[in-house]
Amino acid sequence: MPARVPTLGAPGRTRRVWFVCDVLGIACAAGTWVLVLGAAGVLLRARPLPAGDAADGLAHGALFHLLAFLAPAAHARAMLTDPGPVPLGAVPLGAAPGGPRCPRCGCAQPPRAHHCMVGRRCIRKMDHHCPWVNNGVGEGNRKYFLLFTLYTALGSLHLLLLLGVPALRGYARGDWDSRSTLTPRASLVFLLLVALKGFLLGSAMFAAQMRAVCTDRTRIEQLQGERAGPGGVSKWVNLKAVLGHRLSLAWISPFASPRPQRARGPSAWPDTLPSRLGRHLLNPQRVLKGVSTRSHLVSCPRTRPPRQRRKKPQAVF
């Protein structure tokens, strides 16, 4: 018996936040916040900074806390922003309603869209599902995920250089050998471990995402050997398609939404859909109604019958 496909509700005025209710993803996302905020709190309270100029210490502390603020902000945007799901019930313009659909969620799959097994939806230009942000990485939130990996790698590298270099110098002088009474502080060891883990993971994910963005080829397309987007496009154009069509400080801001370029020429399935396809609470077991699909390039069946006008009574003579 075929599975029942949920239909779209009428677009409402209430805005809902996109969130995937997955236990493992929520635990990983919460662990990420605990590590980042815990490292910032330990650095603020314990102050395991090397002795030196007070101005230098204040500058290093301000820089670290700035990066520690931008990384969770980008993480929150990547987690709570819809990755570009295909609207349920949407069909290409001019296509028959009974065309090929996804066997899992029942929606029509545009080119370069893949089904997310955790989110239970088809995502446009889906790269992968990241448990650390508890969301799939697609065309809607790729910028925020890219900034999250960038700020994580930069903050961890700054902390490693700030605390690791003096620690190595002390170890070279023999301050921490078995005959010495000096031992490394627990806060210093905690910060170094968190920084090392964040730098390795952040730099690896950032390098992989930059390669995927510049080549316009997602991770799934690389693994499956699928062809990428239209050829003959430079890396700079592919980068602007993700971060924004105009070079500005908004590229590195997790609070600025990218403005994609408009598609050139008529297309049944555009290369880039509007970013606000609908922000709603997503449960893997149940898709709630209230998704907004206001797009002039995608047609969706109406769930409410058209409103009939009342006929004016005619005077009888």
PDB file of C-alpha atoms in Angstrom:
ATOM      1  CA  MET A   1       0.000   0.000   0.000  1.00  0.00           C
ATOM      2  CA  PRO A   2       1.651   3.275  -1.024  1.00  0.00           C
ATOM      3  CA  ALA A   3       2.542   5.704   1.705  1.00  0.00           C
ATOM      4  CA  ARG A   4       0.371   8.709   2.155  1.00  0.00           C
ATOM      5  CA  VAL A   5       2.005  11.888   0.933  1.00  0.00           C
ATOM      6  CA  PRO A   6       1.326  14.955   3.108  1.00  0.00           C
ATOM      7  CA  THR A   7      -0.089  17.902   1.256  1.00  0.00           C
ATOM      8  CA  LEU A   8       0.756  21.547   1.608  1.00  0.00           C
ATOM      9  CA  GLY A   9      -1.338  23.680   3.848  1.00  0.00           C
ATOM     10  CA  ALA A  10      -2.374  27.159   2.946  1.00  0.00           C
ATOM     11  CA  PRO A  11       0.390  29.717   3.495  1.00  0.00           C
ATOM     12  CA  GLY A  12      -0.151  31.329   6.864  1.00  0.00           C
ATOM     13  CA  ARG A  13       1.157  34.456   8.479  1.00  0.00           C
ATOM     14  CA  THR A  14       2.813  32.622  11.356  1.00  0.00           C
ATOM     15  CA  ARG A  15       6.520  32.006  10.734  1.00  0.00           C
ATOM     16  CA  ARG A  16       7.921  28.783  12.077  1.00  0.00           C
ATOM     17  CA  VAL A  17      11.527  27.762  12.508  1.00  0.00           C
ATOM     18  CA  TRP A  18      13.023  24.833  10.647  1.00  0.00           C
ATOM     19  CA  PHE A  19      14.201  22.167  13.080  1.00  0.00           C
ATOM     20  CA  VAL A  20      14.922  18.452  12.683  1.00  0.00           C
ATOM     21  CA  CYS A  21      13.791  16.377  15.650  1.00  0.00           C
ATOM     22  CA  ASP A  22      16.598  13.812  15.735  1.00  0.00           C
ATOM     23  CA  VAL A  23      17.944  12.652  19.099  1.00  0.00           C
ATOM     24  CA  LEU A  24      21.497  12.033  17.902  1.00  0.00           C
ATOM     25  CA  GLY A  25      21.633  15.307  15.996  1.00  0.00           C
ATOM     26  CA  ILE A  26      20.321  17.306  18.958  1.00  0.00           C
ATOM     27  CA  ALA A  27      22.933  15.697  21.221  1.00  0.00           C
ATOM     28  CA  CYS A  28      25.767  16.478  18.777  1.00  0.00           C
ATOM     29  CA  ALA A  29      24.582  20.069  18.293  1.00  0.00           C
ATOM     30  CA  ALA A  30      24.275  20.588  22.045  1.00  0.00           C
ATOM     31  CA  GLY A  31      27.747  19.110  22.541  1.00  0.00           C
ATOM     32  CA  THR A  32      29.159  21.573  20.031  1.00  0.00           C
ATOM     33  CA  TRP A  33      27.682  24.501  21.937  1.00  0.00           C
ATOM     34  CA  VAL A  34      28.932  23.118  25.266  1.00  0.00           C
ATOM     35  CA  LEU A  35      32.499  22.826  23.970  1.00  0.00           C
ATOM     36  CA  VAL A  36      32.588  26.303  22.431  1.00  0.00           C
ATOM     37  CA  LEU A  37      30.893  28.121  25.296  1.00  0.00           C
ATOM     38  CA  GLY A  38      32.756  26.048  27.870  1.00  0.00           C
ATOM     39  CA  ALA A  39      36.105  26.956  26.333  1.00  0.00           C
ATOM     40  CA  ALA A  40      35.136  30.633  26.309  1.00  0.00           C
ATOM     41  CA  GLY A  41      34.022  30.450  29.935  1.00  0.00           C
ATOM     42  CA  VAL A  42      37.195  28.685  31.068  1.00  0.00           C
ATOM     43  CA  LEU A  43      39.362  31.214  29.255  1.00  0.00           C
ATOM     44  CA  LEU A  44      37.415  34.069  30.819  1.00  0.00           C
ATOM     45  CA  ARG A  45      37.514  32.743  34.388  1.00  0.00           C
ATOM     46  CA  ALA A  46      40.764  30.822  34.700  1.00  0.00           C
ATOM     47  CA  ARG A  47      42.742  33.116  32.381  1.00  0.00           C
ATOM     48  CA  PRO A  48      45.529  30.618  31.627  1.00  0.00           C
ATOM     49  CA  LEU A  49      47.295  33.176  29.420  1.00  0.00           C
ATOM     50  CA  PRO A  50      51.058  33.576  29.403  1.00  0.00           C
ATOM     51  CA  ALA A  51      52.510  36.483  31.310  1.00  0.00           C
ATOM     52  CA  GLY A  52      53.006  39.533  29.149  1.00  0.00           C
ATOM     53  CA  ASP A  53      51.607  42.883  28.251  1.00  0.00           C
ATOM     54  CA  ALA A  54      48.074  43.528  29.500  1.00  0.00           C
ATOM     55  CA  ALA A  55      47.090  45.129  26.204  1.00  0.00           C
ATOM     56  CA  ASP A  56      48.164  42.034  24.272  1.00  0.00           C
ATOM     57  CA  GLY A  57      46.199  39.797  26.601  1.00  0.00           C
ATOM     58  CA  LEU A  58      43.115  41.965  26.223  1.00  0.00           C
ATOM     59  CA  ALA A  59      43.424  41.960  22.432  1.00  0.00           C
ATOM     60  CA  HIS A  60      43.865  38.184  22.265  1.00  0.00           C
ATOM     61  CA  GLY A  61      40.935  37.652  24.605  1.00  0.00           C
ATOM     62  CA  ALA A  62      38.685  39.947  22.572  1.00  0.00           C
ATOM     63  CA  LEU A  63      39.651  38.207  19.325  1.00  0.00           C
ATOM     64  CA  PHE A  64      38.994  34.758  20.738  1.00  0.00           C
ATOM     65  CA  HIS A  65      35.614  35.706  22.178  1.00  0.00           C
ATOM     66  CA  LEU A  66      34.646  37.345  18.884  1.00  0.00           C
ATOM     67  CA  LEU A  67      35.386  34.127  17.014  1.00  0.00           C
ATOM     68  CA  ALA A  68      33.688  32.146  19.782  1.00  0.00           C
ATOM     69  CA  PHE A  69      30.576  34.293  19.217  1.00  0.00           C
ATOM     70  CA  LEU A  70      30.555  34.086  15.414  1.00  0.00           C
ATOM     71  CA  ALA A  71      30.989  30.306  15.342  1.00  0.00           C
ATOM     72  CA  PRO A  72      27.850  29.512  17.425  1.00  0.00           C
ATOM     73  CA  ALA A  73      25.917  32.184  15.512  1.00  0.00           C
ATOM     74  CA  ALA A  74      26.758  30.530  12.196  1.00  0.00           C
ATOM     75  CA  HIS A  75      25.999  27.143  13.761  1.00  0.00           C
ATOM     76  CA  ALA A  76      22.549  28.326  14.832  1.00  0.00           C
ATOM     77  CA  ARG A  77      21.795  29.709  11.370  1.00  0.00           C
ATOM     78  CA  ALA A  78      22.920  26.468   9.719  1.00  0.00           C
ATOM     79  CA  MET A  79      20.758  24.452  12.107  1.00  0.00           C
ATOM     80  CA  LEU A  80      17.596  26.587  12.039  1.00  0.00           C
ATOM     81  CA  THR A  81      17.590  27.550   8.340  1.00  0.00           C
ATOM     82  CA  ASP A  82      15.799  25.351   5.844  1.00  0.00           C
ATOM     83  CA  PRO A  83      18.400  23.711   3.571  1.00  0.00           C
ATOM     84  CA  GLY A  84      16.244  24.073   0.463  1.00  0.00           C
ATOM     85  CA  PRO A  85      13.576  21.365   0.646  1.00  0.00           C
ATOM     86  CA  VAL A  86      11.453  20.621  -2.379  1.00  0.00           C
ATOM     87  CA  PRO A  87       7.852  21.622  -1.552  1.00  0.00           C
ATOM     88  CA  LEU A  88       5.629  18.612  -1.090  1.00  0.00           C
ATOM     89  CA  GLY A  89       3.236  18.324  -3.995  1.00  0.00           C
ATOM     90  CA  ALA A  90       5.218  20.664  -6.256  1.00  0.00           C
ATOM     91  CA  VAL A  91       5.503  19.729  -9.930  1.00  0.00           C
ATOM     92  CA  PRO A  92       7.488  21.382 -12.739  1.00  0.00           C
ATOM     93  CA  LEU A  93       5.602  23.854 -14.871  1.00  0.00           C
ATOM     94  CA  GLY A  94       4.064  22.140 -17.842  1.00  0.00           C
ATOM     95  CA  ALA A  95       4.581  18.634 -16.455  1.00  0.00           C
ATOM     96  CA  ALA A  96       1.873  16.107 -15.768  1.00  0.00           C
ATOM     97  CA  PRO A  97       0.898  15.641 -12.095  1.00  0.00           C
ATOM     98  CA  GLY A  98       1.562  11.891 -12.364  1.00  0.00           C
ATOM     99  CA  GLY A  99       5.248  12.230 -13.244  1.00  0.00           C
ATOM    100  CA  PRO A 100       8.165  10.509 -11.501  1.00  0.00           C
ATOM    101  CA  ARG A 101       8.425  11.222  -7.799  1.00  0.00           C
ATOM    102  CA  CYS A 102      10.692  10.367  -4.917  1.00  0.00           C
ATOM    103  CA  PRO A 103       9.770   6.907  -3.576  1.00  0.00           C
ATOM    104  CA  ARG A 104      10.438   8.030   0.012  1.00  0.00           C
ATOM    105  CA  CYS A 105       8.727  11.409   0.424  1.00  0.00           C
ATOM    106  CA  GLY A 106       6.595  11.408  -2.723  1.00  0.00           C
ATOM    107  CA  CYS A 107       7.683  14.799  -4.098  1.00  0.00           C
ATOM    108  CA  ALA A 108       8.917  15.487  -7.613  1.00  0.00           C
ATOM    109  CA  GLN A 109      12.702  15.608  -7.640  1.00  0.00           C
ATOM    110  CA  PRO A 110      14.289  18.475  -9.574  1.00  0.00           C
ATOM    111  CA  PRO A 111      17.806  18.044 -10.963  1.00  0.00           C
ATOM    112  CA  ARG A 112      20.576  17.751  -8.357  1.00  0.00           C
ATOM    113  CA  ALA A 113      18.132  17.095  -5.515  1.00  0.00           C
ATOM    114  CA  HIS A 114      18.627  14.174  -3.133  1.00  0.00           C
ATOM    115  CA  HIS A 115      16.571  12.695  -0.344  1.00  0.00           C
ATOM    116  CA  CYS A 116      17.772  13.231   3.233  1.00  0.00           C
ATOM    117  CA  MET A 117      17.193  10.061   5.237  1.00  0.00           C
ATOM    118  CA  VAL A 118      17.238  11.912   8.569  1.00  0.00           C
ATOM    119  CA  GLY A 119      15.125  14.921   7.633  1.00  0.00           C
ATOM    120  CA  ARG A 120      12.788  12.807   5.462  1.00  0.00           C
ATOM    121  CA  ARG A 121      12.716  15.434   2.710  1.00  0.00           C
ATOM    122  CA  CYS A 122      14.309  15.963  -0.698  1.00  0.00           C
ATOM    123  CA  ILE A 123      16.908  18.755  -0.517  1.00  0.00           C
ATOM    124  CA  ARG A 124      18.061  20.816  -3.479  1.00  0.00           C
ATOM    125  CA  LYS A 125      21.827  20.567  -4.038  1.00  0.00           C
ATOM    126  CA  MET A 126      22.166  18.481  -0.906  1.00  0.00           C
ATOM    127  CA  ASP A 127      25.784  18.018   0.130  1.00  0.00           C
ATOM    128  CA  HIS A 128      25.397  15.809   3.195  1.00  0.00           C
ATOM    129  CA  HIS A 129      23.582  15.560   6.501  1.00  0.00           C
ATOM    130  CA  CYS A 130      25.756  16.910   9.305  1.00  0.00           C
ATOM    131  CA  PRO A 131      24.872  15.670  12.808  1.00  0.00           C
ATOM    132  CA  TRP A 132      26.934  18.489  14.361  1.00  0.00           C
ATOM    133  CA  VAL A 133      24.422  21.049  13.075  1.00  0.00           C
ATOM    134  CA  ASN A 134      21.472  18.625  13.183  1.00  0.00           C
ATOM    135  CA  ASN A 135      20.461  19.519   9.654  1.00  0.00           C
ATOM    136  CA  GLY A 136      21.122  18.689   6.053  1.00  0.00           C
ATOM    137  CA  VAL A 137      23.513  20.963   4.184  1.00  0.00           C
ATOM    138  CA  GLY A 138      21.924  22.230   0.977  1.00  0.00           C
ATOM    139  CA  GLU A 139      21.589  25.347  -1.119  1.00  0.00           C
ATOM    140  CA  GLY A 140      19.630  27.154   1.603  1.00  0.00           C
ATOM    141  CA  ASN A 141      22.134  26.935   4.474  1.00  0.00           C
ATOM    142  CA  ARG A 142      25.463  26.153   2.811  1.00  0.00           C
ATOM    143  CA  LYS A 143      26.803  29.655   3.485  1.00  0.00           C
ATOM    144  CA  TYR A 144      26.157  29.372   7.220  1.00  0.00           C
ATOM    145  CA  PHE A 145      27.744  25.931   7.397  1.00  0.00           C
ATOM    146  CA  LEU A 146      30.782  27.233   5.518  1.00  0.00           C
ATOM    147  CA  LEU A 147      31.134  30.137   7.952  1.00  0.00           C
ATOM    148  CA  PHE A 148      30.697  27.801  10.916  1.00  0.00           C
ATOM    149  CA  THR A 149      33.615  25.638   9.799  1.00  0.00           C
ATOM    150  CA  LEU A 150      35.709  28.736   9.028  1.00  0.00           C
ATOM    151  CA  TYR A 151      35.210  30.407  12.406  1.00  0.00           C
ATOM    152  CA  THR A 152      35.692  27.110  14.227  1.00  0.00           C
ATOM    153  CA  ALA A 153      39.030  26.531  12.512  1.00  0.00           C
ATOM    154  CA  LEU A 154      40.195  30.135  13.036  1.00  0.00           C
ATOM    155  CA  GLY A 155      39.190  30.242  16.698  1.00  0.00           C
ATOM    156  CA  SER A 156      40.832  26.902  17.409  1.00  0.00           C
ATOM    157  CA  LEU A 157      44.020  27.899  15.588  1.00  0.00           C
ATOM    158  CA  HIS A 158      44.192  31.161  17.508  1.00  0.00           C
ATOM    159  CA  LEU A 159      43.776  29.333  20.800  1.00  0.00           C
ATOM    160  CA  LEU A 160      46.423  26.759  19.867  1.00  0.00           C
ATOM    161  CA  LEU A 161      48.956  29.453  19.035  1.00  0.00           C
ATOM    162  CA  LEU A 162      48.060  31.500  22.095  1.00  0.00           C
ATOM    163  CA  LEU A 163      48.371  28.680  24.617  1.00  0.00           C
ATOM    164  CA  GLY A 164      50.223  25.916  22.826  1.00  0.00           C
ATOM    165  CA  VAL A 165      53.409  27.816  22.001  1.00  0.00           C
ATOM    166  CA  PRO A 166      54.114  28.893  25.629  1.00  0.00           C
ATOM    167  CA  ALA A 167      53.247  25.372  26.803  1.00  0.00           C
ATOM    168  CA  LEU A 168      55.747  23.831  24.380  1.00  0.00           C
ATOM    169  CA  ARG A 169      58.402  26.305  25.472  1.00  0.00           C
ATOM    170  CA  GLY A 170      57.835  25.362  29.093  1.00  0.00           C
ATOM    171  CA  TYR A 171      58.055  21.676  28.232  1.00  0.00           C
ATOM    172  CA  ALA A 172      61.319  22.285  26.345  1.00  0.00           C
ATOM    173  CA  ARG A 173      62.777  24.038  29.390  1.00  0.00           C
ATOM    174  CA  GLY A 174      61.922  21.015  31.528  1.00  0.00           C
ATOM    175  CA  ASP A 175      59.205  22.686  33.570  1.00  0.00           C
ATOM    176  CA  TRP A 176      56.888  19.692  33.259  1.00  0.00           C
ATOM    177  CA  ASP A 177      59.260  16.761  33.719  1.00  0.00           C
ATOM    178  CA  SER A 178      59.008  14.219  36.509  1.00  0.00           C
ATOM    179  CA  ARG A 179      61.503  16.071  38.711  1.00  0.00           C
ATOM    180  CA  SER A 180      59.644  19.373  38.502  1.00  0.00           C
ATOM    181  CA  THR A 181      56.943  20.425  40.906  1.00  0.00           C
ATOM    182  CA  LEU A 182      55.130  22.414  38.209  1.00  0.00           C
ATOM    183  CA  THR A 183      52.247  20.660  36.443  1.00  0.00           C
ATOM    184  CA  PRO A 184      50.027  21.956  33.654  1.00  0.00           C
ATOM    185  CA  ARG A 185      46.744  23.366  34.850  1.00  0.00           C
ATOM    186  CA  ALA A 186      43.598  21.395  34.101  1.00  0.00           C
ATOM    187  CA  SER A 187      42.059  24.398  32.375  1.00  0.00           C
ATOM    188  CA  LEU A 188      45.059  24.660  30.041  1.00  0.00           C
ATOM    189  CA  VAL A 189      44.852  20.989  29.101  1.00  0.00           C
ATOM    190  CA  PHE A 190      41.097  21.281  28.474  1.00  0.00           C
ATOM    191  CA  LEU A 191      41.504  24.308  26.233  1.00  0.00           C
ATOM    192  CA  LEU A 192      44.318  22.711  24.240  1.00  0.00           C
ATOM    193  CA  LEU A 193      42.311  19.531  23.641  1.00  0.00           C
ATOM    194  CA  VAL A 194      39.227  21.466  22.559  1.00  0.00           C
ATOM    195  CA  ALA A 195      41.307  23.693  20.301  1.00  0.00           C
ATOM    196  CA  LEU A 196      43.086  20.748  18.683  1.00  0.00           C
ATOM    197  CA  LYS A 197      39.825  18.929  17.996  1.00  0.00           C
ATOM    198  CA  GLY A 198      38.142  22.049  16.653  1.00  0.00           C
ATOM    199  CA  PHE A 199      41.048  22.911  14.383  1.00  0.00           C
ATOM    200  CA  LEU A 200      41.320  19.432  12.864  1.00  0.00           C
ATOM    201  CA  LEU A 201      37.585  19.028  12.252  1.00  0.00           C
ATOM    202  CA  GLY A 202      36.945  22.633  11.257  1.00  0.00           C
ATOM    203  CA  SER A 203      39.812  22.891   8.788  1.00  0.00           C
ATOM    204  CA  ALA A 204      38.985  19.533   7.189  1.00  0.00           C
ATOM    205  CA  MET A 205      35.303  20.402   6.754  1.00  0.00           C
ATOM    206  CA  PHE A 206      36.103  23.910   5.526  1.00  0.00           C
ATOM    207  CA  ALA A 207      38.513  22.580   2.891  1.00  0.00           C
ATOM    208  CA  ALA A 208      35.952  20.024   1.717  1.00  0.00           C
ATOM    209  CA  GLN A 209      33.205  22.646   1.516  1.00  0.00           C
ATOM    210  CA  MET A 210      35.380  25.129  -0.364  1.00  0.00           C
ATOM    211  CA  ARG A 211      36.223  22.457  -2.910  1.00  0.00           C
ATOM    212  CA  ALA A 212      32.556  21.567  -3.330  1.00  0.00           C
ATOM    213  CA  VAL A 213      31.524  25.225  -3.649  1.00  0.00           C
ATOM    214  CA  CYS A 214      34.242  26.228  -6.117  1.00  0.00           C
ATOM    215  CA  THR A 215      33.671  23.195  -8.341  1.00  0.00           C
ATOM    216  CA  ASP A 216      29.862  23.356  -7.959  1.00  0.00           C
ATOM    217  CA  ARG A 217      29.803  19.686  -7.113  1.00  0.00           C
ATOM    218  CA  THR A 218      28.277  18.412  -3.900  1.00  0.00           C
ATOM    219  CA  ARG A 219      29.691  15.619  -1.802  1.00  0.00           C
ATOM    220  CA  ILE A 220      26.950  13.241  -2.922  1.00  0.00           C
ATOM    221  CA  GLU A 221      27.686  14.016  -6.563  1.00  0.00           C
ATOM    222  CA  GLN A 222      31.379  13.373  -5.967  1.00  0.00           C
ATOM    223  CA  LEU A 223      30.715   9.994  -4.353  1.00  0.00           C
ATOM    224  CA  GLN A 224      28.159   8.888  -6.938  1.00  0.00           C
ATOM    225  CA  GLY A 225      30.147  10.227  -9.880  1.00  0.00           C
ATOM    226  CA  GLU A 226      27.304  12.435 -11.071  1.00  0.00           C
ATOM    227  CA  ARG A 227      27.805  15.424 -13.300  1.00  0.00           C
ATOM    228  CA  ALA A 228      27.795  18.824 -11.658  1.00  0.00           C
ATOM    229  CA  GLY A 229      26.062  21.985 -12.813  1.00  0.00           C
ATOM    230  CA  PRO A 230      26.499  23.637 -16.186  1.00  0.00           C
ATOM    231  CA  GLY A 231      30.115  23.723 -17.302  1.00  0.00           C
ATOM    232  CA  GLY A 232      32.139  26.771 -18.228  1.00  0.00           C
ATOM    233  CA  VAL A 233      31.458  28.567 -14.922  1.00  0.00           C
ATOM    234  CA  SER A 234      34.397  30.025 -13.025  1.00  0.00           C
ATOM    235  CA  LYS A 235      35.104  29.358  -9.369  1.00  0.00           C
ATOM    236  CA  TRP A 236      34.414  32.995  -8.542  1.00  0.00           C
ATOM    237  CA  VAL A 237      30.898  32.752  -9.966  1.00  0.00           C
ATOM    238  CA  ASN A 238      30.259  29.548  -8.017  1.00  0.00           C
ATOM    239  CA  LEU A 239      31.473  31.237  -4.848  1.00  0.00           C
ATOM    240  CA  LYS A 240      29.183  34.218  -5.394  1.00  0.00           C
ATOM    241  CA  ALA A 241      26.250  31.880  -5.944  1.00  0.00           C
ATOM    242  CA  VAL A 242      26.663  30.652  -2.358  1.00  0.00           C
ATOM    243  CA  LEU A 243      27.844  33.744  -0.467  1.00  0.00           C
ATOM    244  CA  GLY A 244      26.029  36.430  -2.455  1.00  0.00           C
ATOM    245  CA  HIS A 245      26.189  38.082  -5.848  1.00  0.00           C
ATOM    246  CA  ARG A 246      28.069  41.133  -4.537  1.00  0.00           C
ATOM    247  CA  LEU A 247      31.384  41.136  -2.658  1.00  0.00           C
ATOM    248  CA  SER A 248      30.875  42.777   0.747  1.00  0.00           C
ATOM    249  CA  LEU A 249      31.228  42.186   4.468  1.00  0.00           C
ATOM    250  CA  ALA A 250      27.988  40.221   4.292  1.00  0.00           C
ATOM    251  CA  TRP A 251      30.015  37.319   2.923  1.00  0.00           C
ATOM    252  CA  ILE A 252      31.585  36.706   6.332  1.00  0.00           C
ATOM    253  CA  SER A 253      28.533  37.632   8.408  1.00  0.00           C
ATOM    254  CA  PRO A 254      26.302  34.792   9.659  1.00  0.00           C
ATOM    255  CA  PHE A 255      23.473  37.309  10.124  1.00  0.00           C
ATOM    256  CA  ALA A 256      23.239  38.315   6.446  1.00  0.00           C
ATOM    257  CA  SER A 257      21.249  36.101   4.115  1.00  0.00           C
ATOM    258  CA  PRO A 258      22.794  35.555   0.681  1.00  0.00           C
ATOM    259  CA  ARG A 259      20.997  37.041  -2.283  1.00  0.00           C
ATOM    260  CA  PRO A 260      21.159  34.514  -5.103  1.00  0.00           C
ATOM    261  CA  GLN A 261      21.326  35.619  -8.698  1.00  0.00           C
ATOM    262  CA  ARG A 262      18.176  35.348 -10.727  1.00  0.00           C
ATOM    263  CA  ALA A 263      17.896  32.516 -13.162  1.00  0.00           C
ATOM    264  CA  ARG A 264      18.419  33.511 -16.761  1.00  0.00           C
ATOM    265  CA  GLY A 265      15.838  32.340 -19.232  1.00  0.00           C
ATOM    266  CA  PRO A 266      12.712  30.260 -18.655  1.00  0.00           C
ATOM    267  CA  SER A 267      13.177  26.996 -16.809  1.00  0.00           C
ATOM    268  CA  ALA A 268      10.739  24.462 -15.426  1.00  0.00           C
ATOM    269  CA  TRP A 269      13.069  23.730 -12.518  1.00  0.00           C
ATOM    270  CA  PRO A 270      15.236  26.806 -11.804  1.00  0.00           C
ATOM    271  CA  ASP A 271      18.837  26.397 -10.718  1.00  0.00           C
ATOM    272  CA  THR A 272      18.179  28.479  -7.606  1.00  0.00           C
ATOM    273  CA  LEU A 273      14.852  28.786  -5.839  1.00  0.00           C
ATOM    274  CA  PRO A 274      13.955  31.673  -3.536  1.00  0.00           C
ATOM    275  CA  SER A 275      15.497  31.183  -0.121  1.00  0.00           C
ATOM    276  CA  ARG A 276      12.194  31.523   1.739  1.00  0.00           C
ATOM    277  CA  LEU A 277      10.438  28.393   0.534  1.00  0.00           C
ATOM    278  CA  GLY A 278       8.955  28.014   3.978  1.00  0.00           C
ATOM    279  CA  ARG A 279      10.201  27.868   7.544  1.00  0.00           C
ATOM    280  CA  HIS A 280       8.396  25.228   9.514  1.00  0.00           C
ATOM    281  CA  LEU A 281       8.969  22.747  12.298  1.00  0.00           C
ATOM    282  CA  LEU A 282      10.100  19.492  10.717  1.00  0.00           C
ATOM    283  CA  ASN A 283       9.613  16.199  12.479  1.00  0.00           C
ATOM    284  CA  PRO A 284      11.069  13.079  10.787  1.00  0.00           C
ATOM    285  CA  GLN A 285       7.862  11.209  11.572  1.00  0.00           C
ATOM    286  CA  ARG A 286       5.434  13.946  10.673  1.00  0.00           C
ATOM    287  CA  VAL A 287       5.534  16.981   8.422  1.00  0.00           C
ATOM    288  CA  LEU A 288       3.473  19.843   9.776  1.00  0.00           C
ATOM    289  CA  LYS A 289       1.410  22.058   7.576  1.00  0.00           C
ATOM    290  CA  GLY A 290       2.031  25.703   7.014  1.00  0.00           C
ATOM    291  CA  VAL A 291       4.777  25.638   4.399  1.00  0.00           C
ATOM    292  CA  SER A 292       4.940  28.695   2.202  1.00  0.00           C
ATOM    293  CA  THR A 293       5.669  27.951  -1.462  1.00  0.00           C
ATOM    294  CA  ARG A 294       5.402  31.383  -2.999  1.00  0.00           C
ATOM    295  CA  SER A 295       7.361  30.952  -6.192  1.00  0.00           C
ATOM    296  CA  HIS A 296       6.593  31.954  -9.744  1.00  0.00           C
ATOM    297  CA  LEU A 297       8.663  29.041 -11.023  1.00  0.00           C
ATOM    298  CA  VAL A 298       7.014  26.203  -9.101  1.00  0.00           C
ATOM    299  CA  SER A 299       3.335  25.357  -9.214  1.00  0.00           C
ATOM    300  CA  CYS A 300       1.723  23.582  -6.286  1.00  0.00           C
ATOM    301  CA  PRO A 301      -1.785  22.143  -6.071  1.00  0.00           C
ATOM    302  CA  ARG A 302      -4.194  24.099  -3.934  1.00  0.00           C
ATOM    303  CA  THR A 303      -5.507  22.444  -0.833  1.00  0.00           C
ATOM    304  CA  ARG A 304      -8.542  24.727  -0.571  1.00  0.00           C
ATOM    305  CA  PRO A 305     -11.219  25.079  -3.212  1.00  0.00           C
ATOM    306  CA  PRO A 306     -11.395  28.451  -4.916  1.00  0.00           C
ATOM    307  CA  ARG A 307     -13.641  30.919  -3.227  1.00  0.00           C
ATOM    308  CA  GLN A 308     -16.919  31.358  -5.078  1.00  0.00           C
ATOM    309  CA  ARG A 309     -18.425  34.762  -5.431  1.00  0.00           C
ATOM    310  CA  ARG A 310     -21.974  35.216  -4.319  1.00  0.00           C
ATOM    311  CA  LYS A 311     -24.378  36.115  -7.043  1.00  0.00           C
ATOM    312  CA  LYS A 312     -26.262  39.306  -6.519  1.00  0.00           C
ATOM    313  CA  PRO A 313     -30.026  38.763  -6.367  1.00  0.00           C
ATOM    314  CA  GLN A 314     -31.780  40.040  -9.436  1.00  0.00           C
ATOM    315  CA  ALA A 315     -34.913  42.075  -9.123  1.00  0.00           C
ATOM    316  CA  VAL A 316     -38.041  40.361 -10.387  1.00  0.00           C
ATOM    317  CA  PHE A 317     -40.579  42.570 -12.082  1.00  0.00           C
TER     318      PHE A 317
END
